[in-house]
């Protein structure tokens, strides 16, 4: 969102309290700084949202390619940050860039299978992790991303809602439905620990 | 199954905890953010203002054309309404009039009423406009020539008559030759 547009959206409030300047949220300050070319702000942005992008990519792409693409996604986001209109939708906007990157990746990439833990000669635990990840990847996309954020990145429901821009209720529904499907898929009975 | 654990990690759920442990190896490992090349600091300029002003200009143009069109139609309709029944006065100038046939050469100033013919609206309107245009023209004044102009005019006429007679002589000669 350009300054002019932003000024348009907040004009009403600014006119009411002309003496007191409109208080910017930390996130909007960060975005303004990134637009101004502040590398420190970009670093903060990267650290805050890298797990989100990582989870979105991991839900779709082979593991060994994810890290590089995370960086590419952030560079693309940096180049196009001028097109961000709603600063509150930063997470959703970044997630969309990441998803587009996945589409481009599949369009351009040669078919390749992910190396499993078995081929790499790792322990059974690694293999089990790969199987669990495969099971998550077989779920509908809405559940897939939310579950990766929860189970792989270790975020709470509120953190997921805050980063993705989804409502907490939507996240809760996605988590529970996705988890039920995952349990069925992995043959877990759902016993309390 | 404990829904709270799934939502905010309160309580416990052995299955989910196990899955978390399994999948923790795949978790994002923090690395340094990518280095920004100076070239990337150039942002794409937004052209919203340009698109908006273009849209406004286009909208204004369309509205203007519509207004002119409506005005034109209304004015045309007014003229038509005004002149649809062609009056006796108008018919003397331009409309088709039918004078009594048997009377022959009846002068225009004849007091006998002239039969009015109702033309289609547009035709009548056009005739009335033409008639008004003719009526509006100022009467032509007789031209007055200066002495020099009069002399030049006489000379021109003389030259034309001489040329004409010469042409006639040539023409006669040719005709005779042919005979």
XYZ file of C-alpha atoms in Angstrom:
372
model
C 0.000 0.000 0.000
C 1.425 3.308 -1.013
C 1.654 6.191 1.378
C -1.053 7.993 -0.483
C -3.480 5.084 -0.212
C -2.581 4.520 3.374
C -3.209 8.178 4.052
C -6.587 7.759 2.323
C -7.633 4.891 4.540
C -6.628 6.647 7.710
C -7.757 10.095 6.691
C -10.861 10.004 8.812
C -8.918 9.254 11.954
C -6.173 11.689 11.102
C -8.700 14.474 10.625
C -10.291 13.749 13.955
C -7.073 13.813 15.881
C -5.047 16.231 13.885
C -2.907 17.167 16.854
C -1.983 13.599 17.759
C -0.219 11.646 15.030
C -1.702 8.300 14.011
C 0.120 5.543 15.886
C 1.593 2.990 13.540
C 1.614 -0.668 14.429
C 5.049 -2.307 14.678
C 4.263 -4.324 11.595
C 3.345 -1.306 9.497
C 6.496 0.443 10.726
C 8.470 -2.586 9.644
C 6.868 -2.545 6.204
C 7.533 1.161 5.772
C 11.157 0.590 6.713
C 11.457 -2.280 4.244
C 10.002 -0.080 1.538
C 12.603 2.497 2.409
C 15.298 -0.148 1.876
C 16.151 -0.857 5.521
C 17.992 -4.168 5.610
C 17.564 -4.497 9.357
C 13.798 -4.327 8.949
C 13.992 -6.885 6.180
C 15.954 -9.157 8.532
C 13.227 -8.824 11.167
C 10.600 -9.565 8.556
C 12.525 -12.634 7.467
C 12.962 -13.966 10.978
C 9.297 -13.489 11.813
C 7.827 -15.034 8.697
C 10.419 -17.579 7.580
C 8.746 -20.433 9.522
C 5.452 -19.670 7.784
C 7.017 -19.754 4.328
C 9.014 -22.833 5.279
C 5.859 -24.646 6.367
C 3.959 -23.715 3.218
C 6.777 -24.952 1.030
C 7.363 -28.069 3.099
C 3.697 -29.001 2.718
C 4.243 -29.229 -1.028
C 7.870 -29.508 -2.053
C 10.716 -31.949 -1.495
C 12.496 -31.176 1.734
C 15.926 -30.531 0.291
C 14.635 -27.768 -1.966
C 12.681 -25.900 0.640
C 15.457 -23.865 2.240
C 16.651 -22.306 -1.016
C 13.144 -21.478 -2.113
C 12.395 -19.811 1.220
C 15.116 -17.296 0.414
C 13.824 -16.816 -3.112
C 10.333 -16.182 -1.808
C 11.608 -13.484 0.517
C 13.587 -11.814 -2.233
C 10.492 -11.835 -4.427
C 8.457 -10.405 -1.563
C 11.035 -7.673 -1.134
C 10.904 -6.767 -4.802
C 7.126 -6.593 -4.840
C 6.439 -5.142 -1.433
C 5.190 -2.007 -3.139
C 2.151 -3.996 -4.261
C 1.148 -4.866 -0.686
C -2.097 -2.976 -0.096
C -3.280 -4.105 3.288
C -0.549 -4.239 5.870
C -2.669 -6.448 8.101
C -2.692 -9.061 5.352
C 1.078 -9.347 5.241
C 1.082 -13.042 6.167
C -1.559 -13.942 3.626
C 0.226 -11.928 0.967
C 3.524 -13.662 1.676
C 1.817 -17.068 1.739
C 0.359 -16.343 -1.680
C 3.800 -15.544 -3.061
C 5.106 -18.779 -1.599
C 2.278 -20.792 -3.148
C 2.876 -19.151 -6.512
C 6.504 -20.103 -6.208
C 5.513 -23.713 -5.677
C 3.387 -23.617 -8.825
C 6.250 -22.089 -10.798
C 8.610 -24.640 -9.354
C 6.474 -27.549 -10.476
C 5.996 -25.980 -13.868
C 9.711 -25.596 -14.453
C 11.139 -28.539 -12.539
C 12.011 -31.883 -13.902
C 10.230 -34.744 -12.160
C 12.264 -35.888 -9.199
C 11.442 -38.001 -6.189
C 12.399 -36.860 -2.770
C 15.203 -38.784 -1.159
C 13.720 -40.684 1.717
C 15.461 -41.399 4.978
C 15.867 -44.974 3.823
C 18.005 -44.039 0.850
C 20.030 -41.649 2.936
C 20.696 -44.482 5.343
C 19.204 -42.701 8.319
C 17.564 -44.215 11.277
C 14.006 -45.575 11.330
C 12.908 -42.464 13.140
C 13.735 -40.393 10.081
C 11.777 -42.759 7.896
C 8.850 -42.465 10.215
C 9.055 -38.694 10.011
C 9.019 -38.865 6.234
C 5.982 -41.104 6.346
C 4.217 -38.717 8.686
C 5.070 -35.805 6.412
C 3.804 -37.742 3.398
C 0.570 -38.410 5.280
C 0.203 -34.697 6.000
C 0.902 -33.860 2.371
C -1.900 -36.166 1.281
C -4.452 -34.077 3.210
C -6.498 -31.225 1.701
C -4.396 -28.110 1.307
C -6.093 -26.026 4.017
C -5.425 -28.693 6.650
C -1.990 -29.458 5.293
C -0.485 -26.026 5.842
C -2.074 -25.571 9.250
C -0.863 -28.960 10.456
C 2.683 -28.372 9.222
C 2.706 -25.052 11.047
C 1.457 -26.769 14.186
C 3.321 -30.078 14.156
C 6.508 -29.225 12.297
C 7.071 -25.587 13.177
C 5.583 -26.036 16.637
C 3.341 -22.977 16.612
C 0.211 -22.617 18.690
C -3.177 -21.980 17.126
C -3.062 -18.287 17.954
C 0.391 -17.899 16.452
C -0.781 -19.591 13.272
C -3.775 -17.264 13.070
C -1.581 -14.233 13.628
C 0.936 -15.180 10.960
C -1.409 -16.395 8.272
C -4.090 -13.767 8.757
C -6.737 -16.487 9.158
C -9.284 -16.146 11.931
C -8.587 -18.229 15.053
C -11.820 -20.126 14.460
C -10.731 -21.133 10.973
C -7.381 -22.277 12.295
C -9.063 -24.274 15.044
C -11.362 -26.001 12.562
C -8.498 -26.737 10.183
C -6.395 -28.149 12.992
C -9.054 -30.437 14.372
C -10.367 -31.719 11.062
C -6.870 -32.126 9.691
C -5.707 -33.933 12.798
C -8.639 -36.327 12.634
C -7.822 -37.140 9.024
C -4.156 -37.558 9.879
C -4.936 -39.911 12.697
C -7.000 -42.055 10.340
C -4.290 -41.941 7.734
C -1.552 -42.987 10.163
C -3.758 -45.493 11.947
C -3.571 -43.629 15.272
C -6.450 -44.404 17.594
C -6.470 -41.143 19.509
C -5.679 -42.292 23.008
C -4.988 -39.703 25.645
C -1.420 -39.604 26.906
C -7.321 -36.901 22.297
C -6.948 -33.481 23.893
C -8.114 -30.575 21.794
C -6.429 -28.000 24.036
C -3.067 -29.504 23.430
C -3.607 -29.325 19.705
C -4.633 -25.668 20.013
C -2.258 -24.166 22.566
C -0.162 -27.056 23.920
C -1.882 -27.073 27.294
C -2.533 -30.499 28.753
C -1.084 -33.444 26.918
C -1.712 -35.705 23.979
C 0.727 -38.532 23.491
C 0.041 -38.983 19.779
C 0.493 -35.349 18.922
C 3.575 -35.071 21.112
C 5.071 -38.048 19.339
C 4.291 -36.574 15.962
C 5.839 -33.279 17.053
C 8.992 -35.063 18.130
C 9.143 -36.989 14.896
C 8.631 -33.964 12.726
C 10.812 -31.584 14.703
C 13.760 -32.591 12.537
C 12.026 -30.953 9.622
C 11.519 -27.697 11.491
C 12.830 -24.491 9.981
C 16.447 -23.945 10.955
C 17.100 -20.226 11.281
C 19.611 -18.963 8.783
C 20.722 -15.477 7.875
C 18.326 -13.603 5.649
C 19.302 -13.286 2.009
C 21.599 -10.429 1.141
C 19.844 -7.636 -0.604
C 21.436 -6.446 -3.765
C 21.261 -2.689 -4.110
C 19.393 -3.065 -7.376
C 16.574 -4.788 -5.537
C 16.022 -1.696 -3.476
C 14.315 -0.087 -6.446
C 10.614 -0.638 -6.020
C 8.227 -0.869 -8.853
C 6.352 2.407 -9.019
C 2.668 2.090 -8.484
C 0.581 3.548 -11.203
C -2.683 3.758 -9.364
C -2.918 7.524 -9.781
C -2.368 7.187 -13.513
C -5.045 4.531 -13.906
C -7.474 6.521 -11.815
C -6.969 9.750 -13.722
C -7.270 7.898 -17.022
C -10.521 6.339 -15.858
C -11.820 9.756 -14.789
C -10.950 11.307 -18.137
C -12.651 8.470 -19.977
C -15.728 8.683 -17.780
C -15.877 12.447 -18.309
C -15.584 12.024 -22.057
C -18.359 9.456 -22.175
C -20.591 11.636 -20.015
C -19.911 14.615 -22.273
C -20.789 12.683 -25.408
C -23.974 11.443 -23.786
C -24.971 14.960 -22.727
C -24.380 16.334 -26.203
C -26.374 13.468 -27.688
C -29.287 14.011 -25.323
C -29.229 17.757 -25.929
C -29.223 17.190 -29.671
C -32.151 14.791 -29.506
C -34.152 17.120 -27.270
C -33.548 20.115 -29.497
C -34.536 18.118 -32.563
C -37.713 17.004 -30.885
C -38.545 20.572 -29.927
C -38.237 21.712 -33.528
C -40.400 18.837 -34.706
C -43.092 19.527 -32.123
C -43.065 23.154 -32.991
C -43.616 22.624 -36.705
C -45.402 19.371 -37.166
C -48.618 20.893 -38.428
C -47.327 23.006 -41.231
C -49.028 26.350 -41.082
C -50.429 28.193 -44.025
C -47.647 30.746 -43.811
C -44.959 28.086 -43.934
C -46.535 26.280 -46.832
C -46.315 29.427 -48.919
C -42.590 29.269 -48.660
C -41.595 25.673 -48.785
C -44.267 23.135 -48.067
C -46.238 21.426 -50.747
C -49.418 23.314 -51.414
C -52.292 22.352 -53.568
C -54.065 25.224 -55.082
C -57.457 24.607 -56.740
C -56.715 23.186 -60.162
C -59.565 24.675 -62.078
C -58.825 28.224 -61.192
C -55.588 28.185 -63.175
C -53.226 31.057 -62.496
C -54.281 32.135 -59.130
C -52.040 34.798 -57.727
C -50.267 34.088 -54.444
C -51.988 36.903 -52.735
C -55.310 35.272 -53.384
C -57.262 35.353 -50.137
C -58.675 31.903 -50.788
C -57.379 29.538 -48.051
C -54.565 27.275 -49.088
C -54.925 23.632 -48.326
C -52.302 22.545 -45.796
C -50.598 19.230 -46.267
C -49.172 17.520 -43.226
C -45.777 16.141 -44.030
C -43.863 13.645 -41.980
C -42.304 15.401 -39.006
C -38.741 15.472 -40.126
C -39.437 16.605 -43.658
C -41.607 19.403 -42.410
C -39.034 20.490 -39.898
C -36.325 20.534 -42.550
C -38.436 22.613 -44.877
C -39.249 25.081 -42.175
C -35.599 25.436 -41.268
C -34.665 25.979 -44.894
C -37.421 28.531 -45.310
C -36.286 30.409 -42.242
C -32.731 30.394 -43.478
C -33.840 31.906 -46.765
C -35.950 34.484 -44.966
C -33.095 35.359 -42.684
C -30.751 36.190 -45.538
C -30.383 39.953 -46.012
C -31.596 41.303 -49.352
C -28.895 41.642 -51.926
C -27.819 45.183 -52.473
C -27.231 46.435 -56.008
C -23.542 46.562 -56.669
C -22.050 49.907 -57.379
C -18.871 49.961 -59.443
C -16.244 52.630 -59.414
C -15.232 54.308 -62.645
C -12.139 52.200 -63.006
C -14.030 49.019 -62.333
C -16.658 49.992 -64.857
C -13.958 50.646 -67.468
C -12.302 47.302 -66.720
C -15.646 45.584 -67.016
C -16.334 47.171 -70.423
C -12.883 46.216 -71.663
C -13.414 42.654 -70.535
C -16.741 42.457 -72.304
C -15.181 43.908 -75.469
C -12.328 41.387 -75.332
C -14.761 38.539 -74.834
C -16.891 39.653 -77.798
C -13.795 39.972 -80.041
C -12.593 36.568 -78.946
C -16.029 35.172 -79.608
C -16.140 36.594 -83.117
C -12.649 35.265 -83.820
C -13.707 31.825 -82.665
C -16.736 32.052 -84.922
C -14.550 32.981 -87.931
C -12.239 30.067 -87.258
C -15.165 27.751 -86.828
C -16.718 28.887 -90.131
C -13.398 28.421 -91.921
C -13.088 24.904 -90.616
C -16.638 24.062 -91.581
C -16.102 25.403 -95.081
C -12.898 23.452 -95.444
C -14.695 20.309 -94.479
C -17.438 20.994 -97.000
